Amino acid sequence: MLRACFSCLFVAIVSLSAMAADGDPKQKVEAIASEYAASFNKQDGAGIAALFAAGGIHVNPAGPRSDIAEFYQGAFKAGFDHEEITVDQAWPLGSDMALAIGAYRLAGKNQNGAPIETGGIWTATYVTEGGKLKIRLLSAMPQAAASEVGGRLMFDAPTTALLRAVLDEVCKSISGCEIGMRAHLASKILEAATKGEISTND
């Protein structure tokens, strides 16, 4: 038991060291977020799709989508033309993966010229593809899916199920002793989202 714990600790240290040597994961995720928002603000769905890994998926309470460019063309058609993205926390998952959480805000005008706006929390899993960090799974949880109960922000059942699906996807390929470290990081994302905590100060 003690040997297994030391082995897991060694894996965690090696993973963190590898990512640190290759650059701060938060800086890498922020660079992706910046490109993402810039493409959105240019209404460039293909540009957003290029930030996803092969087979990348965007998930919201309506369900998963792999046709990323087409999905965003629908958002542009609805009148959204501006996005702001913040990255609150990012964690390395080994030397070639990362996990992050943050917030987003979309704004624009509908067909009648009236202002429209929405926003919420996002979580994402990143993988290295072609030497670059890319989005494997992006989950967006609108604020409308959350409500305050007893002073605590709670997500509705579909959004909670969505978060659990995200965690399942993150952990799908994990084996051996790495399970403990990676599952712990993933569970922290679920816990933070459930409580409405999206910054290290919460």
PDB file of C-alpha atoms in Angstrom:
ATOM      1  CA  MET A   1       0.000   0.000   0.000  1.00  0.00           C
ATOM      2  CA  LEU A   2       2.780   2.399   0.984  1.00  0.00           C
ATOM      3  CA  ARG A   3       4.738   1.445  -2.128  1.00  0.00           C
ATOM      4  CA  ALA A   4       1.693   2.157  -4.301  1.00  0.00           C
ATOM      5  CA  CYS A   5       1.250   5.582  -2.690  1.00  0.00           C
ATOM      6  CA  PHE A   6       4.907   6.459  -3.308  1.00  0.00           C
ATOM      7  CA  SER A   7       4.544   5.221  -6.880  1.00  0.00           C
ATOM      8  CA  CYS A   8       1.500   7.463  -7.459  1.00  0.00           C
ATOM      9  CA  LEU A   9       3.321  10.399  -5.890  1.00  0.00           C
ATOM     10  CA  PHE A  10       6.263   9.782  -8.223  1.00  0.00           C
ATOM     11  CA  VAL A  11       3.919   9.727 -11.245  1.00  0.00           C
ATOM     12  CA  ALA A  12       2.335  13.011 -10.115  1.00  0.00           C
ATOM     13  CA  ILE A  13       5.728  14.684  -9.632  1.00  0.00           C
ATOM     14  CA  VAL A  14       7.002  13.470 -13.009  1.00  0.00           C
ATOM     15  CA  SER A  15       3.800  14.635 -14.745  1.00  0.00           C
ATOM     16  CA  LEU A  16       3.918  18.078 -13.165  1.00  0.00           C
ATOM     17  CA  SER A  17       7.650  18.412 -13.865  1.00  0.00           C
ATOM     18  CA  ALA A  18       7.206  17.395 -17.495  1.00  0.00           C
ATOM     19  CA  MET A  19       4.475  19.958 -18.057  1.00  0.00           C
ATOM     20  CA  ALA A  20       6.422  22.633 -16.181  1.00  0.00           C
ATOM     21  CA  ALA A  21       9.490  21.960 -18.318  1.00  0.00           C
ATOM     22  CA  ASP A  22       7.377  22.299 -21.438  1.00  0.00           C
ATOM     23  CA  GLY A  23       5.653  25.490 -20.278  1.00  0.00           C
ATOM     24  CA  ASP A  24       2.920  26.608 -17.896  1.00  0.00           C
ATOM     25  CA  PRO A  25      -0.297  24.756 -18.843  1.00  0.00           C
ATOM     26  CA  LYS A  26      -2.383  27.817 -17.980  1.00  0.00           C
ATOM     27  CA  GLN A  27      -0.397  29.955 -20.410  1.00  0.00           C
ATOM     28  CA  LYS A  28      -0.935  27.391 -23.154  1.00  0.00           C
ATOM     29  CA  VAL A  29      -4.667  27.184 -22.427  1.00  0.00           C
ATOM     30  CA  GLU A  30      -4.916  30.994 -22.335  1.00  0.00           C
ATOM     31  CA  ALA A  31      -3.273  31.149 -25.761  1.00  0.00           C
ATOM     32  CA  ILE A  32      -5.867  28.713 -27.106  1.00  0.00           C
ATOM     33  CA  ALA A  33      -8.675  30.708 -25.451  1.00  0.00           C
ATOM     34  CA  SER A  34      -7.359  33.900 -27.040  1.00  0.00           C
ATOM     35  CA  GLU A  35      -7.348  32.299 -30.509  1.00  0.00           C
ATOM     36  CA  TYR A  36     -10.795  30.871 -29.827  1.00  0.00           C
ATOM     37  CA  ALA A  37     -12.292  34.263 -28.926  1.00  0.00           C
ATOM     38  CA  ALA A  38     -10.522  35.991 -31.836  1.00  0.00           C
ATOM     39  CA  SER A  39     -11.974  33.471 -34.306  1.00  0.00           C
ATOM     40  CA  PHE A  40     -15.427  33.813 -32.740  1.00  0.00           C
ATOM     41  CA  ASN A  41     -15.272  37.612 -32.983  1.00  0.00           C
ATOM     42  CA  LYS A  42     -14.386  37.278 -36.682  1.00  0.00           C
ATOM     43  CA  GLN A  43     -17.272  34.806 -37.057  1.00  0.00           C
ATOM     44  CA  ASP A  44     -14.759  32.225 -38.232  1.00  0.00           C
ATOM     45  CA  GLY A  45     -16.235  28.837 -37.370  1.00  0.00           C
ATOM     46  CA  ALA A  46     -13.490  27.006 -39.251  1.00  0.00           C
ATOM     47  CA  GLY A  47     -10.879  28.848 -37.193  1.00  0.00           C
ATOM     48  CA  ILE A  48     -12.523  27.622 -33.988  1.00  0.00           C
ATOM     49  CA  ALA A  49     -12.779  24.072 -35.348  1.00  0.00           C
ATOM     50  CA  ALA A  50      -9.030  24.112 -36.090  1.00  0.00           C
ATOM     51  CA  LEU A  51      -8.356  24.470 -32.352  1.00  0.00           C
ATOM     52  CA  PHE A  52      -9.977  21.067 -31.713  1.00  0.00           C
ATOM     53  CA  ALA A  53      -8.153  17.750 -31.966  1.00  0.00           C
ATOM     54  CA  ALA A  54      -9.342  15.157 -34.479  1.00  0.00           C
ATOM     55  CA  GLY A  55     -12.701  13.903 -33.246  1.00  0.00           C
ATOM     56  CA  GLY A  56     -12.972  16.823 -30.828  1.00  0.00           C
ATOM     57  CA  ILE A  57     -16.347  17.378 -29.210  1.00  0.00           C
ATOM     58  CA  HIS A  58     -18.235  20.423 -27.952  1.00  0.00           C
ATOM     59  CA  VAL A  59     -20.854  19.612 -25.301  1.00  0.00           C
ATOM     60  CA  ASN A  60     -23.620  21.771 -23.863  1.00  0.00           C
ATOM     61  CA  PRO A  61     -26.921  20.918 -22.142  1.00  0.00           C
ATOM     62  CA  ALA A  62     -28.431  20.196 -25.598  1.00  0.00           C
ATOM     63  CA  GLY A  63     -25.923  17.390 -26.149  1.00  0.00           C
ATOM     64  CA  PRO A  64     -22.545  16.670 -27.806  1.00  0.00           C
ATOM     65  CA  ARG A  65     -21.531  18.078 -31.196  1.00  0.00           C
ATOM     66  CA  SER A  66     -18.547  17.165 -33.344  1.00  0.00           C
ATOM     67  CA  ASP A  67     -19.463  19.479 -36.248  1.00  0.00           C
ATOM     68  CA  ILE A  68     -17.771  22.417 -34.529  1.00  0.00           C
ATOM     69  CA  ALA A  69     -17.737  24.887 -37.456  1.00  0.00           C
ATOM     70  CA  GLU A  70     -21.407  24.251 -38.261  1.00  0.00           C
ATOM     71  CA  PHE A  71     -22.335  24.577 -34.593  1.00  0.00           C
ATOM     72  CA  TYR A  72     -20.812  28.044 -34.406  1.00  0.00           C
ATOM     73  CA  GLN A  73     -22.336  29.139 -37.697  1.00  0.00           C
ATOM     74  CA  GLY A  74     -25.653  28.604 -35.933  1.00  0.00           C
ATOM     75  CA  ALA A  75     -24.536  30.884 -33.092  1.00  0.00           C
ATOM     76  CA  PHE A  76     -23.432  33.562 -35.569  1.00  0.00           C
ATOM     77  CA  LYS A  77     -26.748  33.291 -37.404  1.00  0.00           C
ATOM     78  CA  ALA A  78     -28.560  33.813 -34.095  1.00  0.00           C
ATOM     79  CA  GLY A  79     -26.765  37.161 -33.774  1.00  0.00           C
ATOM     80  CA  PHE A  80     -23.847  36.422 -31.442  1.00  0.00           C
ATOM     81  CA  ASP A  81     -20.711  38.192 -32.634  1.00  0.00           C
ATOM     82  CA  HIS A  82     -18.575  38.747 -29.546  1.00  0.00           C
ATOM     83  CA  GLU A  83     -17.051  36.348 -27.033  1.00  0.00           C
ATOM     84  CA  GLU A  84     -14.905  36.852 -23.967  1.00  0.00           C
ATOM     85  CA  ILE A  85     -13.129  33.899 -22.350  1.00  0.00           C
ATOM     86  CA  THR A  86     -11.262  33.694 -19.056  1.00  0.00           C
ATOM     87  CA  VAL A  87      -9.117  30.785 -17.871  1.00  0.00           C
ATOM     88  CA  ASP A  88      -9.319  30.404 -14.108  1.00  0.00           C
ATOM     89  CA  GLN A  89      -7.412  27.180 -13.469  1.00  0.00           C
ATOM     90  CA  ALA A  90      -5.428  24.650 -15.498  1.00  0.00           C
ATOM     91  CA  TRP A  91      -3.840  21.353 -14.510  1.00  0.00           C
ATOM     92  CA  PRO A  92      -1.406  19.068 -16.349  1.00  0.00           C
ATOM     93  CA  LEU A  93      -2.496  15.487 -16.962  1.00  0.00           C
ATOM     94  CA  GLY A  94       0.785  13.779 -17.666  1.00  0.00           C
ATOM     95  CA  SER A  95       3.139  15.378 -20.196  1.00  0.00           C
ATOM     96  CA  ASP A  96       0.713  15.560 -23.120  1.00  0.00           C
ATOM     97  CA  MET A  97      -2.708  16.406 -21.652  1.00  0.00           C
ATOM     98  CA  ALA A  98      -4.278  19.195 -19.624  1.00  0.00           C
ATOM     99  CA  LEU A  99      -7.540  20.023 -17.901  1.00  0.00           C
ATOM    100  CA  ALA A 100      -8.901  23.553 -17.431  1.00  0.00           C
ATOM    101  CA  ILE A 101     -11.906  25.512 -16.210  1.00  0.00           C
ATOM    102  CA  GLY A 102     -13.001  29.096 -16.762  1.00  0.00           C
ATOM    103  CA  ALA A 103     -15.849  31.397 -17.728  1.00  0.00           C
ATOM    104  CA  TYR A 104     -17.245  32.741 -20.978  1.00  0.00           C
ATOM    105  CA  ARG A 105     -19.588  35.502 -22.134  1.00  0.00           C
ATOM    106  CA  LEU A 106     -21.314  35.802 -25.507  1.00  0.00           C
ATOM    107  CA  ALA A 107     -22.980  38.961 -26.755  1.00  0.00           C
ATOM    108  CA  GLY A 108     -24.593  40.302 -29.906  1.00  0.00           C
ATOM    109  CA  LYS A 109     -27.922  41.404 -31.351  1.00  0.00           C
ATOM    110  CA  ASN A 110     -30.862  39.346 -32.541  1.00  0.00           C
ATOM    111  CA  GLN A 111     -32.626  39.781 -35.877  1.00  0.00           C
ATOM    112  CA  ASN A 112     -34.698  42.608 -34.399  1.00  0.00           C
ATOM    113  CA  GLY A 113     -31.603  44.482 -33.267  1.00  0.00           C
ATOM    114  CA  ALA A 114     -32.185  43.810 -29.568  1.00  0.00           C
ATOM    115  CA  PRO A 115     -29.101  43.028 -27.447  1.00  0.00           C
ATOM    116  CA  ILE A 116     -28.610  39.369 -26.547  1.00  0.00           C
ATOM    117  CA  GLU A 117     -26.168  37.961 -24.040  1.00  0.00           C
ATOM    118  CA  THR A 118     -25.378  34.692 -22.333  1.00  0.00           C
ATOM    119  CA  GLY A 119     -22.504  33.230 -20.374  1.00  0.00           C
ATOM    120  CA  GLY A 120     -21.452  30.570 -17.961  1.00  0.00           C
ATOM    121  CA  ILE A 121     -18.720  28.149 -16.985  1.00  0.00           C
ATOM    122  CA  TRP A 122     -16.661  25.956 -19.300  1.00  0.00           C
ATOM    123  CA  THR A 123     -14.369  23.004 -18.708  1.00  0.00           C
ATOM    124  CA  ALA A 124     -12.061  21.432 -21.272  1.00  0.00           C
ATOM    125  CA  THR A 125      -9.713  18.516 -21.763  1.00  0.00           C
ATOM    126  CA  TYR A 126      -6.695  19.089 -24.006  1.00  0.00           C
ATOM    127  CA  VAL A 127      -4.451  16.607 -25.800  1.00  0.00           C
ATOM    128  CA  THR A 128      -1.243  17.072 -27.751  1.00  0.00           C
ATOM    129  CA  GLU A 129      -1.726  16.588 -31.484  1.00  0.00           C
ATOM    130  CA  GLY A 130       0.886  17.439 -34.087  1.00  0.00           C
ATOM    131  CA  GLY A 131       3.076  18.939 -31.392  1.00  0.00           C
ATOM    132  CA  LYS A 132       0.364  21.385 -30.284  1.00  0.00           C
ATOM    133  CA  LEU A 133      -2.118  21.337 -27.420  1.00  0.00           C
ATOM    134  CA  LYS A 134      -5.641  21.030 -28.809  1.00  0.00           C
ATOM    135  CA  ILE A 135      -9.148  20.709 -27.407  1.00  0.00           C
ATOM    136  CA  ARG A 136     -10.402  17.136 -27.110  1.00  0.00           C
ATOM    137  CA  LEU A 137     -13.576  17.870 -25.174  1.00  0.00           C
ATOM    138  CA  LEU A 138     -15.114  21.264 -24.390  1.00  0.00           C
ATOM    139  CA  SER A 139     -18.120  21.548 -22.103  1.00  0.00           C
ATOM    140  CA  ALA A 140     -20.093  24.798 -21.784  1.00  0.00           C
ATOM    141  CA  MET A 141     -22.574  25.241 -18.927  1.00  0.00           C
ATOM    142  CA  PRO A 142     -24.784  28.346 -19.268  1.00  0.00           C
ATOM    143  CA  GLN A 143     -25.692  30.274 -16.131  1.00  0.00           C
ATOM    144  CA  ALA A 144     -29.334  29.501 -16.838  1.00  0.00           C
ATOM    145  CA  ALA A 145     -28.567  25.905 -15.909  1.00  0.00           C
ATOM    146  CA  ALA A 146     -27.645  26.935 -12.363  1.00  0.00           C
ATOM    147  CA  SER A 147     -29.659  28.180  -9.424  1.00  0.00           C
ATOM    148  CA  GLU A 148     -28.920  29.132  -5.846  1.00  0.00           C
ATOM    149  CA  VAL A 149     -30.050  26.700  -3.164  1.00  0.00           C
ATOM    150  CA  GLY A 150     -29.260  27.394   0.466  1.00  0.00           C
ATOM    151  CA  GLY A 151     -26.630  29.940  -0.499  1.00  0.00           C
ATOM    152  CA  ARG A 152     -24.835  27.479  -2.801  1.00  0.00           C
ATOM    153  CA  LEU A 153     -24.874  27.422  -6.605  1.00  0.00           C
ATOM    154  CA  MET A 154     -26.326  24.129  -7.798  1.00  0.00           C
ATOM    155  CA  PHE A 155     -26.596  22.826 -11.366  1.00  0.00           C
ATOM    156  CA  ASP A 156     -29.731  21.211 -12.715  1.00  0.00           C
ATOM    157  CA  ALA A 157     -29.882  17.479 -13.410  1.00  0.00           C
ATOM    158  CA  PRO A 158     -28.979  17.657 -17.150  1.00  0.00           C
ATOM    159  CA  THR A 159     -25.931  19.817 -16.445  1.00  0.00           C
ATOM    160  CA  THR A 160     -24.817  17.594 -13.581  1.00  0.00           C
ATOM    161  CA  ALA A 161     -25.129  14.593 -15.902  1.00  0.00           C
ATOM    162  CA  LEU A 162     -23.136  16.526 -18.490  1.00  0.00           C
ATOM    163  CA  LEU A 163     -20.331  17.157 -16.023  1.00  0.00           C
ATOM    164  CA  ARG A 164     -20.227  13.497 -15.092  1.00  0.00           C
ATOM    165  CA  ALA A 165     -20.042  12.576 -18.786  1.00  0.00           C
ATOM    166  CA  VAL A 166     -17.090  14.951 -19.137  1.00  0.00           C
ATOM    167  CA  LEU A 167     -15.324  13.252 -16.245  1.00  0.00           C
ATOM    168  CA  ASP A 168     -16.002   9.836 -17.769  1.00  0.00           C
ATOM    169  CA  GLU A 169     -14.468  11.009 -21.050  1.00  0.00           C
ATOM    170  CA  VAL A 170     -11.416  12.424 -19.272  1.00  0.00           C
ATOM    171  CA  CYS A 171     -10.801   9.216 -17.349  1.00  0.00           C
ATOM    172  CA  LYS A 172     -11.668   6.782 -20.150  1.00  0.00           C
ATOM    173  CA  SER A 173      -8.092   6.002 -21.175  1.00  0.00           C
ATOM    174  CA  ILE A 174      -6.562   6.136 -17.683  1.00  0.00           C
ATOM    175  CA  SER A 175      -5.027   2.929 -16.371  1.00  0.00           C
ATOM    176  CA  GLY A 176      -2.903   1.729 -13.505  1.00  0.00           C
ATOM    177  CA  CYS A 177      -1.692   3.980 -10.735  1.00  0.00           C
ATOM    178  CA  GLU A 178      -2.392   7.174 -12.671  1.00  0.00           C
ATOM    179  CA  ILE A 179      -6.091   6.711 -11.936  1.00  0.00           C
ATOM    180  CA  GLY A 180      -5.755   8.205  -8.457  1.00  0.00           C
ATOM    181  CA  MET A 181      -4.045  11.392  -9.564  1.00  0.00           C
ATOM    182  CA  ARG A 182      -6.156  12.055 -12.651  1.00  0.00           C
ATOM    183  CA  ALA A 183      -9.493  11.126 -11.082  1.00  0.00           C
ATOM    184  CA  HIS A 184      -8.699  13.465  -8.198  1.00  0.00           C
ATOM    185  CA  LEU A 185      -8.098  16.364 -10.585  1.00  0.00           C
ATOM    186  CA  ALA A 186     -11.263  15.570 -12.531  1.00  0.00           C
ATOM    187  CA  SER A 187     -13.365  15.319  -9.376  1.00  0.00           C
ATOM    188  CA  LYS A 188     -12.098  18.729  -8.292  1.00  0.00           C
ATOM    189  CA  ILE A 189     -13.448  20.184 -11.540  1.00  0.00           C
ATOM    190  CA  LEU A 190     -16.861  18.663 -10.841  1.00  0.00           C
ATOM    191  CA  GLU A 191     -16.803  19.891  -7.251  1.00  0.00           C
ATOM    192  CA  ALA A 192     -15.774  23.412  -8.261  1.00  0.00           C
ATOM    193  CA  ALA A 193     -18.433  23.633 -10.969  1.00  0.00           C
ATOM    194  CA  THR A 194     -21.140  22.331  -8.640  1.00  0.00           C
ATOM    195  CA  LYS A 195     -20.251  24.963  -6.030  1.00  0.00           C
ATOM    196  CA  GLY A 196     -19.850  27.714  -8.608  1.00  0.00           C
ATOM    197  CA  GLU A 197     -16.161  28.059  -7.776  1.00  0.00           C
ATOM    198  CA  ILE A 198     -14.171  29.054 -10.849  1.00  0.00           C
ATOM    199  CA  SER A 199     -11.133  30.790  -9.358  1.00  0.00           C
ATOM    200  CA  THR A 200      -8.341  29.846  -7.006  1.00  0.00           C
ATOM    201  CA  ASN A 201      -9.666  32.450  -4.538  1.00  0.00           C
ATOM    202  CA  ASP A 202     -12.969  30.624  -3.983  1.00  0.00           C
TER     203      ASP A 202
END
